[in-house]
Coordinates of C-alpha atoms and ligand atoms in Angstrom, one line a residue:
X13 CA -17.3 -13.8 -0.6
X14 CA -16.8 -11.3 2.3
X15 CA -16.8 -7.6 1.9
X16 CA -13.2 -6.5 1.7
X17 CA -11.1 -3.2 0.5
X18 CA -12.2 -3.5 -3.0
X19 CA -16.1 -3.4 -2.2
X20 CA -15.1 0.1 -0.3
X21 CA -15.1 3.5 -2.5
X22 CA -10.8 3.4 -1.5
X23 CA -8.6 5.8 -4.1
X24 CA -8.1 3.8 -7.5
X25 CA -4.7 3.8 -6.8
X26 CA -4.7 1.5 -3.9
X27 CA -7.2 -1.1 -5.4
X28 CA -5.4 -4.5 -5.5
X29 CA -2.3 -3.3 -3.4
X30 CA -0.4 -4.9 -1.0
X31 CA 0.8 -3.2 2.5
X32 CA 4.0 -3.4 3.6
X33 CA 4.4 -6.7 5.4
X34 CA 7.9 -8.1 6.5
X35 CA 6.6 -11.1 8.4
X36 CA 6.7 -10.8 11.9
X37 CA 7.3 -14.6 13.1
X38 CA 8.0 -16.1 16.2
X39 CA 11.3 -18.1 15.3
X40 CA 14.7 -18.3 17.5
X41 CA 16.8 -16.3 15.4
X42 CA 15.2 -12.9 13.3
X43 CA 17.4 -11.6 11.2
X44 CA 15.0 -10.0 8.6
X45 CA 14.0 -6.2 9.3
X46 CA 17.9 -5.0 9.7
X47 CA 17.1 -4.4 13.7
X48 CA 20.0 -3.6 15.9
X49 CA 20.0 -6.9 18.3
X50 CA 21.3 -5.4 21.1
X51 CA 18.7 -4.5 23.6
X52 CA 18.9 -0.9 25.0
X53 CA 21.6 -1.2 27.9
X54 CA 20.1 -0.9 31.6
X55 CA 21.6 2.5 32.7
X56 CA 19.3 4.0 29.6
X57 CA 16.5 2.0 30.2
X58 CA 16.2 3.6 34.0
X59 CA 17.6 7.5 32.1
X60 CA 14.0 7.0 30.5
X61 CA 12.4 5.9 32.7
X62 CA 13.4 9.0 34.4
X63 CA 12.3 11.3 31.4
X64 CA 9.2 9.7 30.9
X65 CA 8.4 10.0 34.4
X66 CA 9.1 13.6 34.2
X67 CA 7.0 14.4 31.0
X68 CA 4.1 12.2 32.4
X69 CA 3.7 14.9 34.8
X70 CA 2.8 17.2 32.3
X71 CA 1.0 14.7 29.6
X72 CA -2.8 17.5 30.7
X73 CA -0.8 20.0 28.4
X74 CA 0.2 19.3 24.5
X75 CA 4.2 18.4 23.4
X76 CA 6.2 20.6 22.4
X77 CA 5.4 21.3 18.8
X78 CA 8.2 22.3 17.2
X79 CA 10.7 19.8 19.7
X80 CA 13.0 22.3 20.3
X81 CA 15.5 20.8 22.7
X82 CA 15.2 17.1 20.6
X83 CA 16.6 19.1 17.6
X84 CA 19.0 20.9 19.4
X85 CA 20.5 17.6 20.3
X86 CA 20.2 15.9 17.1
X87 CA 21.9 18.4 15.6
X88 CA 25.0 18.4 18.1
X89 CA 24.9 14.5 17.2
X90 CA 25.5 15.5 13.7
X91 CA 28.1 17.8 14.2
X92 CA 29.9 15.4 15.8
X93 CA 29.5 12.3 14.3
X94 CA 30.1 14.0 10.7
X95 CA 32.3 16.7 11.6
X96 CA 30.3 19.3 10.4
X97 CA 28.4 22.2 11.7
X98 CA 24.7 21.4 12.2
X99 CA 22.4 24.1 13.9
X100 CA 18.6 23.5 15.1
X101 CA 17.1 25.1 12.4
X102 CA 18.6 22.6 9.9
X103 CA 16.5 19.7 11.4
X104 CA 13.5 18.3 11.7
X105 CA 12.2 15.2 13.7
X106 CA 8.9 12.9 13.0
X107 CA 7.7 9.5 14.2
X108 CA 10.4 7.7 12.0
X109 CA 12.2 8.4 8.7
X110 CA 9.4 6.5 7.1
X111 CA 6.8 9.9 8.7
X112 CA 10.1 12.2 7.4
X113 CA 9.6 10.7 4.2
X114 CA 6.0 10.9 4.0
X115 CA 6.0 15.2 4.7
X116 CA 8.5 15.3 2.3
X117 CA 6.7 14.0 -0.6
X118 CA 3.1 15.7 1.2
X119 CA 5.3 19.0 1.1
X120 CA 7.2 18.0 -2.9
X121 CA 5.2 15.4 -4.3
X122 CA 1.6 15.3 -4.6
X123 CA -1.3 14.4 -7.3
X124 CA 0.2 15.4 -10.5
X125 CA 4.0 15.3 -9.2
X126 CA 6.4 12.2 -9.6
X127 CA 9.5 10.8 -7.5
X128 CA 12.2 8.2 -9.1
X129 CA 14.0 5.7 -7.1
X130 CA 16.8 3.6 -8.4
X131 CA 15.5 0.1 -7.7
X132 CA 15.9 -3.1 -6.1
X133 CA 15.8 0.1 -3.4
X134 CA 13.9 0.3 -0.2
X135 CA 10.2 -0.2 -1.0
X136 CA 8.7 2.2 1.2
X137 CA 9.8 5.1 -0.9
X138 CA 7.6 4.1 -3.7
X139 CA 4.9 3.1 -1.5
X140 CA 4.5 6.1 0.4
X141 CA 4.5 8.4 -2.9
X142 CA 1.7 6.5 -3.9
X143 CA -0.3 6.9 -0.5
X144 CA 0.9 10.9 -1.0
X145 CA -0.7 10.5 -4.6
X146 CA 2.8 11.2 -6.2
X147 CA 3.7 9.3 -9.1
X148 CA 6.0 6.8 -9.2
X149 CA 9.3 6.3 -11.5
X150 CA 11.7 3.2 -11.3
X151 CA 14.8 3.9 -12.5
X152 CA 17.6 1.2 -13.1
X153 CA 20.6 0.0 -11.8
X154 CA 23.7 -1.7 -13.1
X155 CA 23.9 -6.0 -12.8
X156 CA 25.9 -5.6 -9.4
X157 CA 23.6 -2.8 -7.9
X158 CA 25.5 0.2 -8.3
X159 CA 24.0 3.5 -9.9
X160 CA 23.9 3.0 -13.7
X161 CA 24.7 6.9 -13.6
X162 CA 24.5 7.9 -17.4
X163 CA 21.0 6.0 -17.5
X164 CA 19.8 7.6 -14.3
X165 CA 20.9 10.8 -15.4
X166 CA 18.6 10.0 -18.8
X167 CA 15.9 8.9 -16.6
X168 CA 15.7 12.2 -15.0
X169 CA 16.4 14.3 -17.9
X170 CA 13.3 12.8 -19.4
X171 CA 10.9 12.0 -16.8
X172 CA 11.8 15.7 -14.9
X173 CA 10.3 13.9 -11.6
X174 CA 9.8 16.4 -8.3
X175 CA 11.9 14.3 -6.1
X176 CA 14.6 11.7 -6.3
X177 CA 15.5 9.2 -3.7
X178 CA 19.1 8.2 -3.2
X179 CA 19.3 5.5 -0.9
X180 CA 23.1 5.0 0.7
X181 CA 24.0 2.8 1.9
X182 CA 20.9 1.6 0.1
X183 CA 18.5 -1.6 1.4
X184 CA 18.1 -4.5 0.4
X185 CA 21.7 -4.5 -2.0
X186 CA 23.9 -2.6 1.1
X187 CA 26.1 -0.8 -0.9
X188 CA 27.5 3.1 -0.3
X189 CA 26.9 5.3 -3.1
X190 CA 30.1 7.5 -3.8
X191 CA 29.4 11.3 -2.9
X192 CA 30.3 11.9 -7.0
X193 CA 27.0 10.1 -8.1
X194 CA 25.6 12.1 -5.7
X195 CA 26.4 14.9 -6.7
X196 CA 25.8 14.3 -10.1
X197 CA 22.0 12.8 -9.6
X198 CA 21.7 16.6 -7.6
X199 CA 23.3 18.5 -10.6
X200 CA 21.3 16.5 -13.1
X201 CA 17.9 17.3 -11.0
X202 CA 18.5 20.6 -10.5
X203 CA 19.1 20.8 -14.4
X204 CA 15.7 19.1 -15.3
X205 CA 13.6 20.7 -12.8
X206 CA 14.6 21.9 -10.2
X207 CA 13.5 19.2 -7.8
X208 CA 14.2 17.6 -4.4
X209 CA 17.1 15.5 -3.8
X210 CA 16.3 12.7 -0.8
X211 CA 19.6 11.4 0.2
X212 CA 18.1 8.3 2.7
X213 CA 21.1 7.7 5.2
X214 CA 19.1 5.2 7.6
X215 CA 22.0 3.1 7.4
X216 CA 25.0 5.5 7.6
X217 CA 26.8 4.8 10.7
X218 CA 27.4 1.1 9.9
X219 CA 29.1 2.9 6.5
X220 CA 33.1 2.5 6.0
X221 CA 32.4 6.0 4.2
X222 CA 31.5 8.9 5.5
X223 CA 27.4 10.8 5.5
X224 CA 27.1 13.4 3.4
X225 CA 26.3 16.0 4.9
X226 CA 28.7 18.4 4.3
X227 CA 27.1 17.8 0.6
X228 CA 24.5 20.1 2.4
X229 CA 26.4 23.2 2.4
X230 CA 25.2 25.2 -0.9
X231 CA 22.1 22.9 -2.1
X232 CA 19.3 24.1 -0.2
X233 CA 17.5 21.7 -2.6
X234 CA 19.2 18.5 -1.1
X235 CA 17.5 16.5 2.4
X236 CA 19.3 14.0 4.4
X237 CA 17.5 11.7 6.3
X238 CA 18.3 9.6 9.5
X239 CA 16.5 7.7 12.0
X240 CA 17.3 5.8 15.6
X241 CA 15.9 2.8 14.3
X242 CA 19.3 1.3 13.6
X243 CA 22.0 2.5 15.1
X244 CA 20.5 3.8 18.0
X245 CA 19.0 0.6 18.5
X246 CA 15.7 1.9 19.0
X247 CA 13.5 0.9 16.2
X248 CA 10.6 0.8 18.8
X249 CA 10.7 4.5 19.3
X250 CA 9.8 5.4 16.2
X251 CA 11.5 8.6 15.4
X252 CA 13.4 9.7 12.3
X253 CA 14.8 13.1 11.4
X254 CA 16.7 14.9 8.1
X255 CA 19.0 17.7 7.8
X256 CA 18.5 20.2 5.5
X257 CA 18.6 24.2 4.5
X258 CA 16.5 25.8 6.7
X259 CA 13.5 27.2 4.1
X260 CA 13.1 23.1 3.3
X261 CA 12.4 22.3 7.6
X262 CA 9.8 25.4 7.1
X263 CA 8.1 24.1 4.0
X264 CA 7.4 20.5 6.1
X265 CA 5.6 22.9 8.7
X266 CA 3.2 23.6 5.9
X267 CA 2.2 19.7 6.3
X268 CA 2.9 18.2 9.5
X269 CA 0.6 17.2 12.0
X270 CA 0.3 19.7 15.0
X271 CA 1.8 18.0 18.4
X272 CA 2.8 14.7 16.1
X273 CA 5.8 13.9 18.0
X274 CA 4.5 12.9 21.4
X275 CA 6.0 14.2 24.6
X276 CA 7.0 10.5 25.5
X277 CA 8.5 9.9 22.0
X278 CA 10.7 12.8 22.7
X279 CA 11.7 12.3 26.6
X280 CA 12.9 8.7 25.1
X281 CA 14.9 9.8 22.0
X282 CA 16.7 12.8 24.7
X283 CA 17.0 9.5 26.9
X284 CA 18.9 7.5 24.3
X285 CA 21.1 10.8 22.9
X286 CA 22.5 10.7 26.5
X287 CA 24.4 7.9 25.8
X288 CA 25.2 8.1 22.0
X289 CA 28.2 6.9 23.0
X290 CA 27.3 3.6 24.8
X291 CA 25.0 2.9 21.6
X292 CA 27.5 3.9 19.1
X293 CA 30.0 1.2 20.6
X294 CA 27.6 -1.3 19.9
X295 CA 27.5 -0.3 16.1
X296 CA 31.4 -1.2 15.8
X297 CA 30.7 -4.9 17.1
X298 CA 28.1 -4.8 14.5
X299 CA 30.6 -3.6 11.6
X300 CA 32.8 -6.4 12.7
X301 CA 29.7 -9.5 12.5
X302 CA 29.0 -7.5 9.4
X303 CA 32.3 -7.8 7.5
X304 CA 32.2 -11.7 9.3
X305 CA 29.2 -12.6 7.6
X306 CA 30.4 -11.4 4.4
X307 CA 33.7 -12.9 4.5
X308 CA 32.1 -16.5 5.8
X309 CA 29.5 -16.5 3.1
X310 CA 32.4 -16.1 0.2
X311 CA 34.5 -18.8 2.1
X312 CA 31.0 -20.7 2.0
X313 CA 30.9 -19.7 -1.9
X314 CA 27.9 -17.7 -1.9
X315 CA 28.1 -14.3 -4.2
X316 CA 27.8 -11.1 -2.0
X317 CA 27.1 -7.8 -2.7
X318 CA 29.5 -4.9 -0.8
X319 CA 28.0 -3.5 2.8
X320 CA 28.7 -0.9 4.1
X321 CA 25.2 -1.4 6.3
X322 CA 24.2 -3.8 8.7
X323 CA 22.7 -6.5 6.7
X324 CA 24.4 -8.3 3.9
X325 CA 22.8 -9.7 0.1
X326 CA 24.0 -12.5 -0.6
X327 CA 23.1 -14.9 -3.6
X328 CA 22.7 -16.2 -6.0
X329 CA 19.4 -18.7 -5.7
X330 CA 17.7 -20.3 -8.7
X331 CA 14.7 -20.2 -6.3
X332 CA 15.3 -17.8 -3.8
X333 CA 12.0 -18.2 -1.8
X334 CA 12.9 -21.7 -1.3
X335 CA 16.3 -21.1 -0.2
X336 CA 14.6 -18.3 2.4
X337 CA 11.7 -21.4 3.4
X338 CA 14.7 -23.7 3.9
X339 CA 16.7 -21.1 6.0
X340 CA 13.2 -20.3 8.0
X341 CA 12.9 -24.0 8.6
X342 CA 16.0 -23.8 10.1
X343 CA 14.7 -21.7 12.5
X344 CA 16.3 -18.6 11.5
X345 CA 14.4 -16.0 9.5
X346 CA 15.8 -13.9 6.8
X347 CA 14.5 -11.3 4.1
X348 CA 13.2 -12.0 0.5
X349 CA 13.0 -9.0 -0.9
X350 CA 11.6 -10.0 -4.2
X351 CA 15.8 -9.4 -5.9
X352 CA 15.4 -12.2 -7.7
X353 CA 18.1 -15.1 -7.1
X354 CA 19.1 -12.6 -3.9
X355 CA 18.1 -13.2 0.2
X356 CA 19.4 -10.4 3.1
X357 CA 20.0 -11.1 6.2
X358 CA 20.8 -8.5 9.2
X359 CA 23.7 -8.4 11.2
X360 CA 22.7 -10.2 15.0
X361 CA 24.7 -11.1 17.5
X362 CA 27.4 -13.4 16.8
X363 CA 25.4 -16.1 18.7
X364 CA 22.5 -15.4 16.2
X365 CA 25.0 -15.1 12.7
X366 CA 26.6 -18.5 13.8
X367 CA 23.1 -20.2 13.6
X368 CA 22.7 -18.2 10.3
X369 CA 25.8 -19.5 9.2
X370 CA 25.4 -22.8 10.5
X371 CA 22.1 -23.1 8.5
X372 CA 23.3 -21.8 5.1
X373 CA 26.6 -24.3 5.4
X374 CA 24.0 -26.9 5.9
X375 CA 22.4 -25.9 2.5
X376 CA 25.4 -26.1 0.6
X377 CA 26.0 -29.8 1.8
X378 CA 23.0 -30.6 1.0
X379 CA 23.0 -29.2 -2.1
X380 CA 26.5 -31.3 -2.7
X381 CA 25.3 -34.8 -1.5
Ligands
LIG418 C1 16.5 2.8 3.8 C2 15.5 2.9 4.9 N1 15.0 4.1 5.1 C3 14.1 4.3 6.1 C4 13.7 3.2 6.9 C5 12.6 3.5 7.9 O1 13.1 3.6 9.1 P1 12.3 4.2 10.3 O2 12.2 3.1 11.3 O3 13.1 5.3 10.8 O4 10.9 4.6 9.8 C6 14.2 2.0 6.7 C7 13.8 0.8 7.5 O5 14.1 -0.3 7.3 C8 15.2 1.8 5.6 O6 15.7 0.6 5.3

């Protein structure tokens, strides 16, 4: 046998785990890690080009620590897109929501703390509280995904946990939790604890609703958190941000890196906020392939659960890693997220969904002859 993790003194916690590992194959058509397929248009590509060019100049001296002029403009973003006011001091920037996450539970969580999540949810949640040393609680959901709200409510009431995640729209299910459930998760914290509330909006401008951050206004114990790896179409970037009460973007200080965000990282993401715009266009022709998707896989006769993000569940499989090895075969390449009797796939191009299409409607003859 050769020496692996286990014959290493690695935290107890951690023996026998699993990274995070959505396969990265090389097949025609990936619709599996909810990616926006549109590559970055050319006029931005050259914009950073530009920026970069102009902060290699100065890549002898450190970044700006505290990316003063990157928050400035995600919060203008956020006014507008939400229509409510947002000021610098609000936000805070990292190398992805997933690094957003991670300070928030380094700055809430910790050894002897615990976070719930309302599960099938997004797994990194869980997975990062345990690399922060944060316990982790699973709390349920109803048979069609929503928020079983009276048992979450119990959950917290008994388990008192530091943090709770509220994923909307949530992944892998990709429905919108109303603003009332919410609200109620936040009074029902607040009322065991008081704790964190992380409201994880990665998804939130494919959403027919609206964010929620005016929920901000009066709960400085409330987070909202955002990234550019969806709709800005910029997953390679890496950068996430949240909105929250000023005191909460002063307590991450207490944990962040020094200099984390690079100087390129933030030319880019001022690069791309140039042309919100151009980017946010794009996200109506994936709403459209969205609601497409949905309404071809009920024509097809597949169940499918409400999106309001760019990736649709759809279901139900007796063996839904089969189903996903006979969709792969076809050389398209979905998610199994482990929902049992449940596959996702993300919202492509409409050249992409028809071969996804094309390959499920194969399935269902076959499955009829
Ligand atoms: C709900 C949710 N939050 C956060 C992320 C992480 O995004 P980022 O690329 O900003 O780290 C994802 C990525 O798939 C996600 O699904």
């Amino acid at each position: 046998m050769s020496f692996g993790i286990d014959d290493l003194p690695v935290r107890d916690e951690l023996r026998g785990k699993s990274p995070y590992g959505a396969p990265q194959l090389d097949v025609p058509v990936r619709l599996n890690t909810n990616e926006n397929p549109y590559p970055l248009p050319e006029p931005l590509v050259e914009r950073i080009a530009e920026r970069v060019r102009e902060a290699a100049r100065q890549l002898n001296r450190y970044p700006d620590r505290d990316a003063v002029e990157l928050r400035t403009e995600l919060a203008a973003y956020l006014t507008k897109t939400a229509g409510h006011p947002v000021a610098v001091e609000n936000v805070w920037a990292a190398n992805g929501s997933n690094e957003v996450i991670q300070q928030l539970l380094q700055t809430f969580g910790g050894p002897g703390r615990t976070a719930i999540g309302f599960e099938p949810s997004y797994s990194m949640h869980g997975l990062i509280a345990r690399g922060t040393g944060t316990g982790w609680i699973s709390g349920p959901r109803n048979e069609d995904f929503t928020i079983d709200l009276a048992a979450a409510e119990k959950a917290i009431a008994e388990h008192r946990p530091d943090v709770v995640f509220v994923t909307t729209p949530n992944n892998p299910t990709g429905n919108a939790v109303p603003p009332e459930t919410v609200l109620a998760l936040y009074e029902a914290a607040q009322a065991a604890k008081p704790s964190m509330v992380v409201v994880d909006e990665a998804y939130v401008e494919f959403s027919h609703g609206d964010s929620l951050l005016p929920l901000l206004d009066g709960r400085p114990n409330l987070v909202i958190s955002r990234t550019m790896s969806k709709a800005f179409g910029a997953a390679g970037l890496r950068l996430g941000y949240l909105a929250a009460h000023p005191a909460v973007v002063d307590a991450v200080q207490l944990v962040r890196l020094p200099y984390h965000l690079s100087a390129i990282t933030q030319a880019t993401a001022l690069a791309a906020l140039e042309h919100t715009d151009t980017l946010l266009g794009y996200v109506e022709q994936l709403k459209a392939e969205r609601d497409r998707l949905v309404a071809e896989l009920r024509a097809l006769g597949y169940e499918v659960t409400e999106s309001d993000a760019n990736f649709v569940q759809f279901g139900r499989f007796e063996d839904s890693h089969a189903t996903w090895r006979k969709i792969l075969d076809r050389g398209v390449l979905v998610r199994d997220n482990g929902v049992p009797g449940w596959l996702r796939v993300t919202a492509g191009t409409p050249e992409e969904n028809d071969a996804f299409l094309d390959a499920v409607r194969e399935l269902k003859k076959e499955q009829s002859s």
